[in-house]
mmCIF file of N, CA and C in Angstrom:
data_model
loop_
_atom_site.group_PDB
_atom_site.id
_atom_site.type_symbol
_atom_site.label_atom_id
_atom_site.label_comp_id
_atom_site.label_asym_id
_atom_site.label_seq_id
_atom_site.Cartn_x
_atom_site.Cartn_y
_atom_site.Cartn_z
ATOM 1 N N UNK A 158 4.897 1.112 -13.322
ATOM 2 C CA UNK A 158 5.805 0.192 -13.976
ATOM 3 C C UNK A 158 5.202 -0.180 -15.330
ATOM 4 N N UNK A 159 5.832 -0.430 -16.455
ATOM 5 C CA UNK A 159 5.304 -0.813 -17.615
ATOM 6 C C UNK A 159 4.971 -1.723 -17.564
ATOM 7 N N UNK A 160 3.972 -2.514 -18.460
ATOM 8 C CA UNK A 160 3.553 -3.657 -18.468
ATOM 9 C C UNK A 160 5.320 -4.596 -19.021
ATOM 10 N N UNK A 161 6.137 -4.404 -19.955
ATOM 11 C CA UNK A 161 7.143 -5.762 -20.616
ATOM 12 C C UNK A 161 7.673 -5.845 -18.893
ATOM 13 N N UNK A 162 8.091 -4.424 -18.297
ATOM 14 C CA UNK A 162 8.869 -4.425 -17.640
ATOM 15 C C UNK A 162 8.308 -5.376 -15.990
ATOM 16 N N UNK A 163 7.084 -4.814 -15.843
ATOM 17 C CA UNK A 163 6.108 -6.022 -15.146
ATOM 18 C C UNK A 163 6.456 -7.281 -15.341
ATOM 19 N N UNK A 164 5.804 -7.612 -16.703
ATOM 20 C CA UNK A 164 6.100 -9.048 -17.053
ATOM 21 C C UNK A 164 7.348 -9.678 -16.846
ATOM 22 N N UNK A 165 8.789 -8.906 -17.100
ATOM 23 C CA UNK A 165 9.779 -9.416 -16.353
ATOM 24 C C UNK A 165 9.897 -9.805 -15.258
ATOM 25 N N UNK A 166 9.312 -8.869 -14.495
ATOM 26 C CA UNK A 166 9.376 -8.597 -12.492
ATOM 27 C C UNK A 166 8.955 -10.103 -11.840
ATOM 28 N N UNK A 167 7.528 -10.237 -12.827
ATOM 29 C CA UNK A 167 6.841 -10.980 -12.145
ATOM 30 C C UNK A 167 7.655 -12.711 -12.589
ATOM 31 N N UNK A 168 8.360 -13.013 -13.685
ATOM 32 C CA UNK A 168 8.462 -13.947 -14.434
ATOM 33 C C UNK A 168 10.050 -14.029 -13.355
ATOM 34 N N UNK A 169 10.683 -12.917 -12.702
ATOM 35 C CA UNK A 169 11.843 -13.588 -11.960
ATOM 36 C C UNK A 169 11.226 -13.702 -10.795
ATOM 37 N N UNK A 170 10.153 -13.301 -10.384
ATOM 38 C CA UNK A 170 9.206 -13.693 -8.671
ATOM 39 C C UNK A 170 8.962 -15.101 -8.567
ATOM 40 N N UNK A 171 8.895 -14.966 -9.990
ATOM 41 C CA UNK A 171 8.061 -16.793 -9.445
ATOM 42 C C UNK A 171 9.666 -17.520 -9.569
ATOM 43 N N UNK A 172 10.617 -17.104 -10.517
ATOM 44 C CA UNK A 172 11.965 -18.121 -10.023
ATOM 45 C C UNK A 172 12.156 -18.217 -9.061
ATOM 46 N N UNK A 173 12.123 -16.874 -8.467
ATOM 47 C CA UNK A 173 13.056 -16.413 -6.908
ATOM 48 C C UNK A 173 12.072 -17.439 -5.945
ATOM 49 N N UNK A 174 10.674 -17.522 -6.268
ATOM 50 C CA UNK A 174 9.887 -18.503 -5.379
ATOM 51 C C UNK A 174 10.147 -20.239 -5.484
ATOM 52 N N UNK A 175 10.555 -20.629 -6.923
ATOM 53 C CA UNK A 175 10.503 -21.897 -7.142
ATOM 54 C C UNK A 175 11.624 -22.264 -6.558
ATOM 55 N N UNK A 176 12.855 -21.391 -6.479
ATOM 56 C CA UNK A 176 14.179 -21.607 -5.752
ATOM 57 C C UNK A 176 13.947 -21.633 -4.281
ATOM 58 N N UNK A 177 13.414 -20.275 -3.717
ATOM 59 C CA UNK A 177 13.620 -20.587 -2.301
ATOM 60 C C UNK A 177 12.914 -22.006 -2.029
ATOM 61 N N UNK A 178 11.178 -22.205 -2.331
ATOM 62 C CA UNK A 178 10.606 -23.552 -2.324
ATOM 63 C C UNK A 178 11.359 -25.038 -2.504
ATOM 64 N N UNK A 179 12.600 -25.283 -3.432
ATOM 65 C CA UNK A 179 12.928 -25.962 -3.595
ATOM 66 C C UNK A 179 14.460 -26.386 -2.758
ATOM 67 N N UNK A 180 14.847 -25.670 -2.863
ATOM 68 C CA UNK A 180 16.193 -25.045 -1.377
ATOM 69 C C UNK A 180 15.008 -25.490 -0.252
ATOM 70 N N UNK A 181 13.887 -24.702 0.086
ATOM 71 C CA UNK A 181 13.730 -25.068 1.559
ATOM 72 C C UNK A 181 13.121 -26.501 1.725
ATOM 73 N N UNK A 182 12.282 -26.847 0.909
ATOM 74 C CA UNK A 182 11.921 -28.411 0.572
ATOM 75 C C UNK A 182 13.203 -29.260 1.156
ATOM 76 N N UNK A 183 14.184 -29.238 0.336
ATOM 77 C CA UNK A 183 15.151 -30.375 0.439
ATOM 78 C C UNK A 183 16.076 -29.885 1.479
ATOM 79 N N UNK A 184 16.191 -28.839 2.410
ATOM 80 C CA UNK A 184 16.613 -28.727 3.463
ATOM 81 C C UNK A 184 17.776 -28.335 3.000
ATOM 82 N N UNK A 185 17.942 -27.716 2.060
ATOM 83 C CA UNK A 185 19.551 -27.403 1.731
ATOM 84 C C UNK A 185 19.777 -26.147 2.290
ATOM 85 N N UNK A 186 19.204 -25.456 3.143
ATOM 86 C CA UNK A 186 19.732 -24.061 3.378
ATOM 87 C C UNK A 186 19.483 -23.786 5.105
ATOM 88 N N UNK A 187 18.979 -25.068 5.209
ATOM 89 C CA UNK A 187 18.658 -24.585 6.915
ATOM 90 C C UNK A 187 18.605 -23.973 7.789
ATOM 91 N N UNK A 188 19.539 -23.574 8.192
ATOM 92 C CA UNK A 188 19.263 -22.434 9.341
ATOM 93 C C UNK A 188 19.419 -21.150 8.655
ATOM 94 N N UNK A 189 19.962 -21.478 7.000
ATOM 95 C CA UNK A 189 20.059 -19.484 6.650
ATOM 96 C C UNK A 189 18.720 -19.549 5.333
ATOM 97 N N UNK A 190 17.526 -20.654 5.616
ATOM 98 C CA UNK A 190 16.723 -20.071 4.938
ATOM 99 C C UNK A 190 15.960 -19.115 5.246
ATOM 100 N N UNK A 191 15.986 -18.006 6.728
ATOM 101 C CA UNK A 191 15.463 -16.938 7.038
ATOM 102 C C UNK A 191 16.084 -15.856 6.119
ATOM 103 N N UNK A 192 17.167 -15.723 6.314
ATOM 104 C CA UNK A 192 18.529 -14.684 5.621
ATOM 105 C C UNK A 192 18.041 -14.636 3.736
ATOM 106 N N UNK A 193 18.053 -15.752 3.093
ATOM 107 C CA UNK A 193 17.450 -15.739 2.019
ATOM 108 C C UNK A 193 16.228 -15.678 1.927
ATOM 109 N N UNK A 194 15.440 -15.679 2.342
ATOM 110 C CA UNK A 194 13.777 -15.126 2.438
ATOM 111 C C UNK A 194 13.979 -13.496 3.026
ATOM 112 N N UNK A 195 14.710 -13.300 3.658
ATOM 113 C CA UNK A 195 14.803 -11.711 3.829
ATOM 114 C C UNK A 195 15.612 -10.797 2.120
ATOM 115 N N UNK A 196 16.221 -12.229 2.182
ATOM 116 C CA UNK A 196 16.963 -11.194 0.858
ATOM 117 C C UNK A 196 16.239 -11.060 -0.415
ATOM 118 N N UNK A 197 15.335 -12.270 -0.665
ATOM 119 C CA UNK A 197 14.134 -12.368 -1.873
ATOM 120 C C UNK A 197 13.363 -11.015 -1.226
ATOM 121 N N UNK A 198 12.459 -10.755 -0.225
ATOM 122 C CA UNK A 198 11.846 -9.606 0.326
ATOM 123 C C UNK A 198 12.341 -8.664 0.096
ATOM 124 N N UNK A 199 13.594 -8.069 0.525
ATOM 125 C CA UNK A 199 14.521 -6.617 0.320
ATOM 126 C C UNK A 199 14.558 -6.935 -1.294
ATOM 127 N N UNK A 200 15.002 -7.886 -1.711
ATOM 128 C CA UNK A 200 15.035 -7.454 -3.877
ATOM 129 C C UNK A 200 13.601 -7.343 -4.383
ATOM 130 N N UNK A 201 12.614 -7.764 -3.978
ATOM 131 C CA UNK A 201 11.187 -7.887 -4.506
ATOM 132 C C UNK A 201 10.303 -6.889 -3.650
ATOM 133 N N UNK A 202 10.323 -5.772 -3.698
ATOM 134 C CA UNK A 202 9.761 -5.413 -3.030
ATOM 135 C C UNK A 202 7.885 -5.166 -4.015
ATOM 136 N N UNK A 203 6.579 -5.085 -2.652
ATOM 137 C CA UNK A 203 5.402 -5.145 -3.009
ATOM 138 C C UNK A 203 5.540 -3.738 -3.988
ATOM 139 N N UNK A 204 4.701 -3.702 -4.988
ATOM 140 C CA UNK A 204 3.929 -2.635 -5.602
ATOM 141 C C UNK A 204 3.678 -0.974 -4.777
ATOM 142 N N UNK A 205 4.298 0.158 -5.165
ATOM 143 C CA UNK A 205 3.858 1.000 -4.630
ATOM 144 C C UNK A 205 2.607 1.594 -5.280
ATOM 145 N N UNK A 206 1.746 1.052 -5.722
ATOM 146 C CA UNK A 206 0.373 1.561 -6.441
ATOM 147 C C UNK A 206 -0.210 -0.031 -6.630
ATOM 148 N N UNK A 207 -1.478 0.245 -6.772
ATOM 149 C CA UNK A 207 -2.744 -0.365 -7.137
ATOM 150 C C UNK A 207 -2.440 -1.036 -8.050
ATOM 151 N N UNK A 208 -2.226 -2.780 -8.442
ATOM 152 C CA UNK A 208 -2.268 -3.487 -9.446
ATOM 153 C C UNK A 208 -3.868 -4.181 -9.651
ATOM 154 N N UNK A 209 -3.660 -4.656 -11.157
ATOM 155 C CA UNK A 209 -4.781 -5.734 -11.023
ATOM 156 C C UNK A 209 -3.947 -7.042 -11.663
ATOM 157 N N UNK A 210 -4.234 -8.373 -10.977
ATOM 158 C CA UNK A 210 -4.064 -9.352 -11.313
ATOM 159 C C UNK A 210 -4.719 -10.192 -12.482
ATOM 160 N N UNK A 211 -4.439 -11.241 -12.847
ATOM 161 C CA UNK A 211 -5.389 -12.378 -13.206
ATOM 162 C C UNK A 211 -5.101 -13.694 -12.710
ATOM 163 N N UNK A 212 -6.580 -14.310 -11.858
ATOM 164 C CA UNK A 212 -6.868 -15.296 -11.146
ATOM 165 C C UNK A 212 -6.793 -16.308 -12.153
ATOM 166 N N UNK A 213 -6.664 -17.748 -12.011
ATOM 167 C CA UNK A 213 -7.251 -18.849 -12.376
ATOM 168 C C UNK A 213 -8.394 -18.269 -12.531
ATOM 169 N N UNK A 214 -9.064 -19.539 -13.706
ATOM 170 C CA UNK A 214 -10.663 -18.932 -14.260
ATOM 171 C C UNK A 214 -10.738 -17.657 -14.836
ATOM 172 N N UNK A 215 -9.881 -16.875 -14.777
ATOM 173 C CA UNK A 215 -9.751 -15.602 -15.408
ATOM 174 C C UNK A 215 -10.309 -14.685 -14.461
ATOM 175 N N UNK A 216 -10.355 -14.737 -13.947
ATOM 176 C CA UNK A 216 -11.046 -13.785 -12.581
ATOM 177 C C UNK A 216 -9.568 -12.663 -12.614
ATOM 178 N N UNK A 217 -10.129 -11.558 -11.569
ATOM 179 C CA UNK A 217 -9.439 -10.553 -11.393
ATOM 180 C C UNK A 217 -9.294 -9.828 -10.171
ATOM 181 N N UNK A 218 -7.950 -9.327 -9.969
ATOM 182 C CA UNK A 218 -7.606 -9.182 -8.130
ATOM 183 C C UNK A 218 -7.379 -7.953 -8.386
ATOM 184 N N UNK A 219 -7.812 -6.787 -7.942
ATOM 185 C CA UNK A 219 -7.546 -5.353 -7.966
ATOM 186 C C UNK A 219 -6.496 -5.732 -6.299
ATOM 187 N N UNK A 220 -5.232 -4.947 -5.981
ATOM 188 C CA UNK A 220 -4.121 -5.421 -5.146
ATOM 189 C C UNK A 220 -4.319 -4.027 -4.348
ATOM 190 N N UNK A 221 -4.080 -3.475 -3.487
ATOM 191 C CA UNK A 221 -3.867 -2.479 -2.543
ATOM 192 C C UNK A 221 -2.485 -2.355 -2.904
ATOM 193 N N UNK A 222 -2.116 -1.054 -2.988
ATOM 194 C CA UNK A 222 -0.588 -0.670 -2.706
ATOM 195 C C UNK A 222 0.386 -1.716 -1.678
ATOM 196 N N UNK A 223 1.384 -2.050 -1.735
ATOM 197 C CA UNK A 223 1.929 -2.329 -0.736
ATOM 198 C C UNK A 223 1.803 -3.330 0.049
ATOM 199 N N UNK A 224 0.862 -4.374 -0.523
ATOM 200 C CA UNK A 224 0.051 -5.289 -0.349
ATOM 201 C C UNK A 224 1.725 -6.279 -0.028
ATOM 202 N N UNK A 225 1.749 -7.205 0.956
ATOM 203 C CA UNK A 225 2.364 -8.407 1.042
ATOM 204 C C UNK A 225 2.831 -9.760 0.212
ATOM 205 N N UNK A 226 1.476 -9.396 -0.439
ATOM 206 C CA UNK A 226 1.341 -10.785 -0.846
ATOM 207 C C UNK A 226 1.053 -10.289 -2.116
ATOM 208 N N UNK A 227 1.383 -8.597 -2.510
ATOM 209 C CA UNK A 227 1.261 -8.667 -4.290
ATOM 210 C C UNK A 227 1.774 -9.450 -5.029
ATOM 211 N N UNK A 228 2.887 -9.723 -5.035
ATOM 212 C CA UNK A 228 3.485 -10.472 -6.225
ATOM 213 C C UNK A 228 3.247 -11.474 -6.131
ATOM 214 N N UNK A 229 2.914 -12.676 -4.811
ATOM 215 C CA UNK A 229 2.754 -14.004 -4.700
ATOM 216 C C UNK A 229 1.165 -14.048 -6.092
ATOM 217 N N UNK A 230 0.106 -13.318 -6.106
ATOM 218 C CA UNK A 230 -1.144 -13.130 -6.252
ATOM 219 C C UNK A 230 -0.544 -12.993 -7.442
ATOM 220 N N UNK A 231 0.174 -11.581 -8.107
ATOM 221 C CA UNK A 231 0.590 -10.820 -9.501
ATOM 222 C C UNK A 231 0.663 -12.007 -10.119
ATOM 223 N N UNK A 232 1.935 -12.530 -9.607
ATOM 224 C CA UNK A 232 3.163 -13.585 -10.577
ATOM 225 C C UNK A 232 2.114 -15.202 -10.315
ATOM 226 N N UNK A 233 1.273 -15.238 -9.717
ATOM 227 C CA UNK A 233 -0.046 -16.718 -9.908
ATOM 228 C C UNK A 233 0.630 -17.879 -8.958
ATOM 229 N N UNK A 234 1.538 -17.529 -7.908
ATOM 230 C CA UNK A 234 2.056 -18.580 -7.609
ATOM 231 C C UNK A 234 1.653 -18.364 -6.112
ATOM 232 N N UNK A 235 0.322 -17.569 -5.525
ATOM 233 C CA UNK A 235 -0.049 -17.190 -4.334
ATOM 234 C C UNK A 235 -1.425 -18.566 -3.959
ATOM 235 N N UNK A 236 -0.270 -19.767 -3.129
ATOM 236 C CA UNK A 236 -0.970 -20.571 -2.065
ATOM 237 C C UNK A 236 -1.128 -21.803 -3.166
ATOM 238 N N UNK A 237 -0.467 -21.776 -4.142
ATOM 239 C CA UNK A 237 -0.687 -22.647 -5.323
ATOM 240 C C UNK A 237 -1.088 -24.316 -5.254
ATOM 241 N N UNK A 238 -1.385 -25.064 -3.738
ATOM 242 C CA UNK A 238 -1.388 -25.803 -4.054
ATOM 243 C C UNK A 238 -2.775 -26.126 -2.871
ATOM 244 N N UNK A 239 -3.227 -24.844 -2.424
ATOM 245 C CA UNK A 239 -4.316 -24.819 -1.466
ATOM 246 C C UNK A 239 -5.508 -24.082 -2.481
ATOM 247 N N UNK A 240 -5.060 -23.544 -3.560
ATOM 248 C CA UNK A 240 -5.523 -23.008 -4.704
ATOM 249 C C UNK A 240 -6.421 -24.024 -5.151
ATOM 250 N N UNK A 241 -5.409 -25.059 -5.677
ATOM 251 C CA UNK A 241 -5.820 -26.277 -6.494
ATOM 252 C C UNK A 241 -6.865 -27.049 -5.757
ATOM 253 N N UNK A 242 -6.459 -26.996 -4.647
ATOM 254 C CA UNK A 242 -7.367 -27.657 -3.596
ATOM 255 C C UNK A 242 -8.742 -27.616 -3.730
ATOM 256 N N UNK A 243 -9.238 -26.627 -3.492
ATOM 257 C CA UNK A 243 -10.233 -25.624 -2.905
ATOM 258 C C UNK A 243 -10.523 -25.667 -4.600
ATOM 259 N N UNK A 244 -10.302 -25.537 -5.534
ATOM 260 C CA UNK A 244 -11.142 -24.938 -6.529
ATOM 261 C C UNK A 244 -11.436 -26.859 -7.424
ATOM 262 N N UNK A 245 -10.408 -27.911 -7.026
ATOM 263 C CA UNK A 245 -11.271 -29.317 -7.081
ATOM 264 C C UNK A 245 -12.531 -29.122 -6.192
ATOM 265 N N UNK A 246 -12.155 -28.841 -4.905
ATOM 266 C CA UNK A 246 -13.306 -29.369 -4.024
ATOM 267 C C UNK A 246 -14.697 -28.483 -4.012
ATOM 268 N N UNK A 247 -14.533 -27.197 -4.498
ATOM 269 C CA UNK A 247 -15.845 -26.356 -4.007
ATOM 270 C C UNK A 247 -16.898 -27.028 -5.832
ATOM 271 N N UNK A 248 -17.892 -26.467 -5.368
ATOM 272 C CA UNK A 248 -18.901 -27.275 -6.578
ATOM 273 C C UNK A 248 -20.235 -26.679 -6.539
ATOM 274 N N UNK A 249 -20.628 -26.526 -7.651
ATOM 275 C CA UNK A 249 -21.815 -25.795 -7.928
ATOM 276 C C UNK A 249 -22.949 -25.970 -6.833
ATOM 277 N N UNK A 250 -23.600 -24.809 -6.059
ATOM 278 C CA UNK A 250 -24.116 -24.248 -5.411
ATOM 279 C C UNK A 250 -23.675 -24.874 -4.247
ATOM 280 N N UNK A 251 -22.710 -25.104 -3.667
ATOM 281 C CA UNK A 251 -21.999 -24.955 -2.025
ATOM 282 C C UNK A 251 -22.518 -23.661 -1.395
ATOM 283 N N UNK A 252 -22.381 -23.969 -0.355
ATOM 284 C CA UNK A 252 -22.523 -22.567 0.601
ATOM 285 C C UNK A 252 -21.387 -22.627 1.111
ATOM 286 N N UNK A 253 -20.041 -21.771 0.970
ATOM 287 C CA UNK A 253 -19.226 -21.411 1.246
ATOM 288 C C UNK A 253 -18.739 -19.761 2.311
ATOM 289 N N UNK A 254 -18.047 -20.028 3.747
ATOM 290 C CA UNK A 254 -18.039 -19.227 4.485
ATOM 291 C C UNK A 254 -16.239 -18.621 4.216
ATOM 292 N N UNK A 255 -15.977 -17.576 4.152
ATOM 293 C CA UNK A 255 -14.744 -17.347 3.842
ATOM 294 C C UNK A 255 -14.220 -15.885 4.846
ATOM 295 N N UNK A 256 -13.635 -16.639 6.241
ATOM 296 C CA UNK A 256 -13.563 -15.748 7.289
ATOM 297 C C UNK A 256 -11.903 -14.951 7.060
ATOM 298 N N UNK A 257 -12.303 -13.845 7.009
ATOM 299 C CA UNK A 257 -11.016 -12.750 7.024
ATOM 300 C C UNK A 257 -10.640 -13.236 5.518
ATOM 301 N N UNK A 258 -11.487 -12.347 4.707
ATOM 302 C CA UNK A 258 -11.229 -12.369 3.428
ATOM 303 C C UNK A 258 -10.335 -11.874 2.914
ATOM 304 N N UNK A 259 -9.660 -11.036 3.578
ATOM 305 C CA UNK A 259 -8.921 -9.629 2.735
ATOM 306 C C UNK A 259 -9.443 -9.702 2.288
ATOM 307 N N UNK A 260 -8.428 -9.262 1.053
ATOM 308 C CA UNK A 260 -9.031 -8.834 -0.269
ATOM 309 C C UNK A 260 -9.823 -9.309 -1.244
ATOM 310 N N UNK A 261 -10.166 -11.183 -0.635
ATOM 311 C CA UNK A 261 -11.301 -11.741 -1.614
ATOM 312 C C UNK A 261 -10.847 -12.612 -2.562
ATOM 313 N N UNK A 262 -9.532 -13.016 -2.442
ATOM 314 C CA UNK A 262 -8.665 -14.044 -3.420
ATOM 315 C C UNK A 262 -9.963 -15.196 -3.373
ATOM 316 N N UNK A 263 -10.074 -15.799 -2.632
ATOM 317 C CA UNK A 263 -11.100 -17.177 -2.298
ATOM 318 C C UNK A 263 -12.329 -17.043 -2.295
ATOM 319 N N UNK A 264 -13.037 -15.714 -1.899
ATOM 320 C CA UNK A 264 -13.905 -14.981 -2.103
ATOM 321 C C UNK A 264 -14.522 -15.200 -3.696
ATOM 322 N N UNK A 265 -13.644 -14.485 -4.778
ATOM 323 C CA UNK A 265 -13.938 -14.525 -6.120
ATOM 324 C C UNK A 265 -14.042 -15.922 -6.415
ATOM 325 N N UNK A 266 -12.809 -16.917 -6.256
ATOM 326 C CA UNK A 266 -13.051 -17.875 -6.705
ATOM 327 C C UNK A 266 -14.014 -19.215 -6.442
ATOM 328 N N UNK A 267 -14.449 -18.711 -5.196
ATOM 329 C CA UNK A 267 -15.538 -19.426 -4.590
ATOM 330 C C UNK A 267 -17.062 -18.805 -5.242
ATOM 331 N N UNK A 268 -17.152 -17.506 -5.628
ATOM 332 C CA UNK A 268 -18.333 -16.894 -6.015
ATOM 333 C C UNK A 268 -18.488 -17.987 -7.514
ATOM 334 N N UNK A 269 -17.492 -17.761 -7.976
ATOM 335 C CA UNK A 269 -16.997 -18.341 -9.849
ATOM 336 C C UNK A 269 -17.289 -20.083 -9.780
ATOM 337 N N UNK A 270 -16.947 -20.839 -8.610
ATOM 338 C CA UNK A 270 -16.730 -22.129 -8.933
ATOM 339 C C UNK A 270 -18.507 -22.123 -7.642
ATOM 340 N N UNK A 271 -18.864 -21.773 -6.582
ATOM 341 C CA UNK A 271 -20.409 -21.957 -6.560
ATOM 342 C C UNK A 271 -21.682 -21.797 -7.252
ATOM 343 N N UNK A 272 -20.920 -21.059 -8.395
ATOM 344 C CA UNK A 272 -22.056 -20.493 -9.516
ATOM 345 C C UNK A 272 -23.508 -19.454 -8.353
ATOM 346 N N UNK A 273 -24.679 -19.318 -9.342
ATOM 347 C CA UNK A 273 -25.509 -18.546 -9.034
ATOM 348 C C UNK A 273 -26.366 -19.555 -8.140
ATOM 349 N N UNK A 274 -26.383 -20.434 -7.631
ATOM 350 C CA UNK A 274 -26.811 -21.844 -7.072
ATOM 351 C C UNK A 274 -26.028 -21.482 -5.702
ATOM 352 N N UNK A 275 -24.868 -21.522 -5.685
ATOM 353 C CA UNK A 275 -24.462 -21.380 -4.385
ATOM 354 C C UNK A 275 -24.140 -19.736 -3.641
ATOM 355 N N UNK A 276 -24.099 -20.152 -2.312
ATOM 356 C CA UNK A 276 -23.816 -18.811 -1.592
ATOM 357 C C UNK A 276 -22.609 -18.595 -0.979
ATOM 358 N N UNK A 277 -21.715 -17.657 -0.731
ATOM 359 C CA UNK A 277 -20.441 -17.063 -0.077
ATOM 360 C C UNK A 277 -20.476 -15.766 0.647
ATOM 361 N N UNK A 278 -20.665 -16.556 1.641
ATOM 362 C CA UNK A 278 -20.169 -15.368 2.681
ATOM 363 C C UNK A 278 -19.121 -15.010 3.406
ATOM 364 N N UNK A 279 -18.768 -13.818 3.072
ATOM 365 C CA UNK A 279 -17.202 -13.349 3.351
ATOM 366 C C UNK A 279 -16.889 -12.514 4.341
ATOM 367 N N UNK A 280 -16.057 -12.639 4.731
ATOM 368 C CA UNK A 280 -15.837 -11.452 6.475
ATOM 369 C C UNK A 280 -14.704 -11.028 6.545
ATOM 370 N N UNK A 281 -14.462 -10.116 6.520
ATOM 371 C CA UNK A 281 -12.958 -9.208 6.797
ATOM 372 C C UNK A 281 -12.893 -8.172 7.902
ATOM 373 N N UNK A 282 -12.319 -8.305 8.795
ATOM 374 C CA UNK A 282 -12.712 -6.675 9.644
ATOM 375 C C UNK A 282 -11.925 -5.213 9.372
ATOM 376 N N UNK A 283 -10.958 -5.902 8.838
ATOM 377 C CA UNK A 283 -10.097 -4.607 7.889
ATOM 378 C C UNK A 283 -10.821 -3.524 7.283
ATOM 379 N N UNK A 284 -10.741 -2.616 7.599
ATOM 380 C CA UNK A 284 -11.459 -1.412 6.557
ATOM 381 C C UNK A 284 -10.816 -1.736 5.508
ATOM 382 N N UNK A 285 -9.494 -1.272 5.566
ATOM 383 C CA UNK A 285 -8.862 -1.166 3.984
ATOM 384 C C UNK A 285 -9.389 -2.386 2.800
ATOM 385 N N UNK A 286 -9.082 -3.705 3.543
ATOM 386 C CA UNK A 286 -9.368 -5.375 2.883
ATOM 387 C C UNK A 286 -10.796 -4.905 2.780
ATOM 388 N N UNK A 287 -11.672 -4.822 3.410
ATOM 389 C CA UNK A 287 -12.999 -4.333 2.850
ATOM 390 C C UNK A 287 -13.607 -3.226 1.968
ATOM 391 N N UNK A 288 -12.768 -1.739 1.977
ATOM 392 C CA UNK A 288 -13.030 -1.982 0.614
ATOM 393 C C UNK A 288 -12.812 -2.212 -0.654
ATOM 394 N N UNK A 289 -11.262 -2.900 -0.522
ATOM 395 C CA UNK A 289 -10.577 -4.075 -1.878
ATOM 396 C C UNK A 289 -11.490 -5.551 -1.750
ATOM 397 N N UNK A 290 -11.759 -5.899 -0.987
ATOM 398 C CA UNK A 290 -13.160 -7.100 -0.900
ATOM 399 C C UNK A 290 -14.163 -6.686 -1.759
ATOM 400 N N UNK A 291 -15.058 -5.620 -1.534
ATOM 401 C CA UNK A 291 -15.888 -5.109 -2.348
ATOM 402 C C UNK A 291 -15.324 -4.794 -3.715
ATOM 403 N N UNK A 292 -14.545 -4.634 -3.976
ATOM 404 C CA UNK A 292 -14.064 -3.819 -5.462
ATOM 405 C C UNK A 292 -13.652 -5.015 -6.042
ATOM 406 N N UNK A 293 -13.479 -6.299 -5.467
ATOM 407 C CA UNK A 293 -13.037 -6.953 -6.630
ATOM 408 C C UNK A 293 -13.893 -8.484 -6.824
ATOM 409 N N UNK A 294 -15.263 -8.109 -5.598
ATOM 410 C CA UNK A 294 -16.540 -8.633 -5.843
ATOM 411 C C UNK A 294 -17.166 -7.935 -6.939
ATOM 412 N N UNK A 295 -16.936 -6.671 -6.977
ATOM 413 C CA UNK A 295 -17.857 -6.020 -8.103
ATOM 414 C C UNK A 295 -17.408 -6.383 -9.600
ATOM 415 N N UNK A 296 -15.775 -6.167 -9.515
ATOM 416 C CA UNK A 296 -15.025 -6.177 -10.479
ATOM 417 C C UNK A 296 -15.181 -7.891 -11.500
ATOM 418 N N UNK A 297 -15.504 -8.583 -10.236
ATOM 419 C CA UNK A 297 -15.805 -10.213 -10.760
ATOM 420 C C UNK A 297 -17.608 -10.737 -11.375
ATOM 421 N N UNK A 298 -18.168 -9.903 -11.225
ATOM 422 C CA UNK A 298 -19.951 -9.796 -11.184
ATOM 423 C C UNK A 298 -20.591 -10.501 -10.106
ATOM 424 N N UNK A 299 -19.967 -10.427 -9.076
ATOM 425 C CA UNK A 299 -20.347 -11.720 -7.615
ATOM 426 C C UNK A 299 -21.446 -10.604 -7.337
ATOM 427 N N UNK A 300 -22.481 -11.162 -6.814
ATOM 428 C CA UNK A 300 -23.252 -10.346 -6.281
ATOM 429 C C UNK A 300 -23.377 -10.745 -4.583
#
């Protein structure tokens, strides 16, 4: 996909998200907010190839094909308010445990906000998530 044409994709993902979020918030769609979450899914479909993102902090998400949760991650609006959370609360040299990493979203940003002071240890049992875990530990300078 081209990058303008990307940048579109991703810039109607996050509408299509702020709508369903705000529809399901105020209860306006109730019993057919399954039906419209199937229909955002069937129009948005994940990436058939390898993206890379950009994290908060500028960090970077290399994506697996086909990934679920590409576009939530792509378009920056993936867990956005457990995001915020977690990157107030973690703090230079924490020891941070981060079980079933996938791909290392919390991973990176826990390496970035514990600095070289703190430690993160990450666990995935996924082959595949492990080795997109590794690739985008490397890709971030986490050691």
């Amino acid at each position: 996909m081209k990058r303008s044409a990307r940048n579109i994709y991703k810039w109607l993902w996050r509408i299509a998200v702020q709508v369903r979020d705000c529809t399901k918030n105020a209860g306006i769609l109730g019993r057919f907010d399954p039906v419209v979450q199937k229909l955002i899914d069937w129009t948005f479909r994940p990436p058939s190839q390898e993206i890379e993102a950009i994290l908060p902090l500028g960090l970077k998400l290399v994506i697996p094909p086909a990934c679920k949760v590409a576009l939530h991650l792509d378009a920056g609006v993936y867990e956005k308010e457990l995001t915020t959370l977690f990157m107030r609360l973690t703090r230079r040299g924490m020891n941070i445990v981060d079980l079933g990493a996938h791909i290392g979203y919390y991973t990176v940003l826990a390496c970035r906000l514990a600095g070289t002071s703190g430690i993160v240890y990450a666990f995935e049992p996924d082959p595949l998530n492990i080795t997109y875990l590794q690739k985008n530990v490397a890709v971030n300078g986490c050691s």
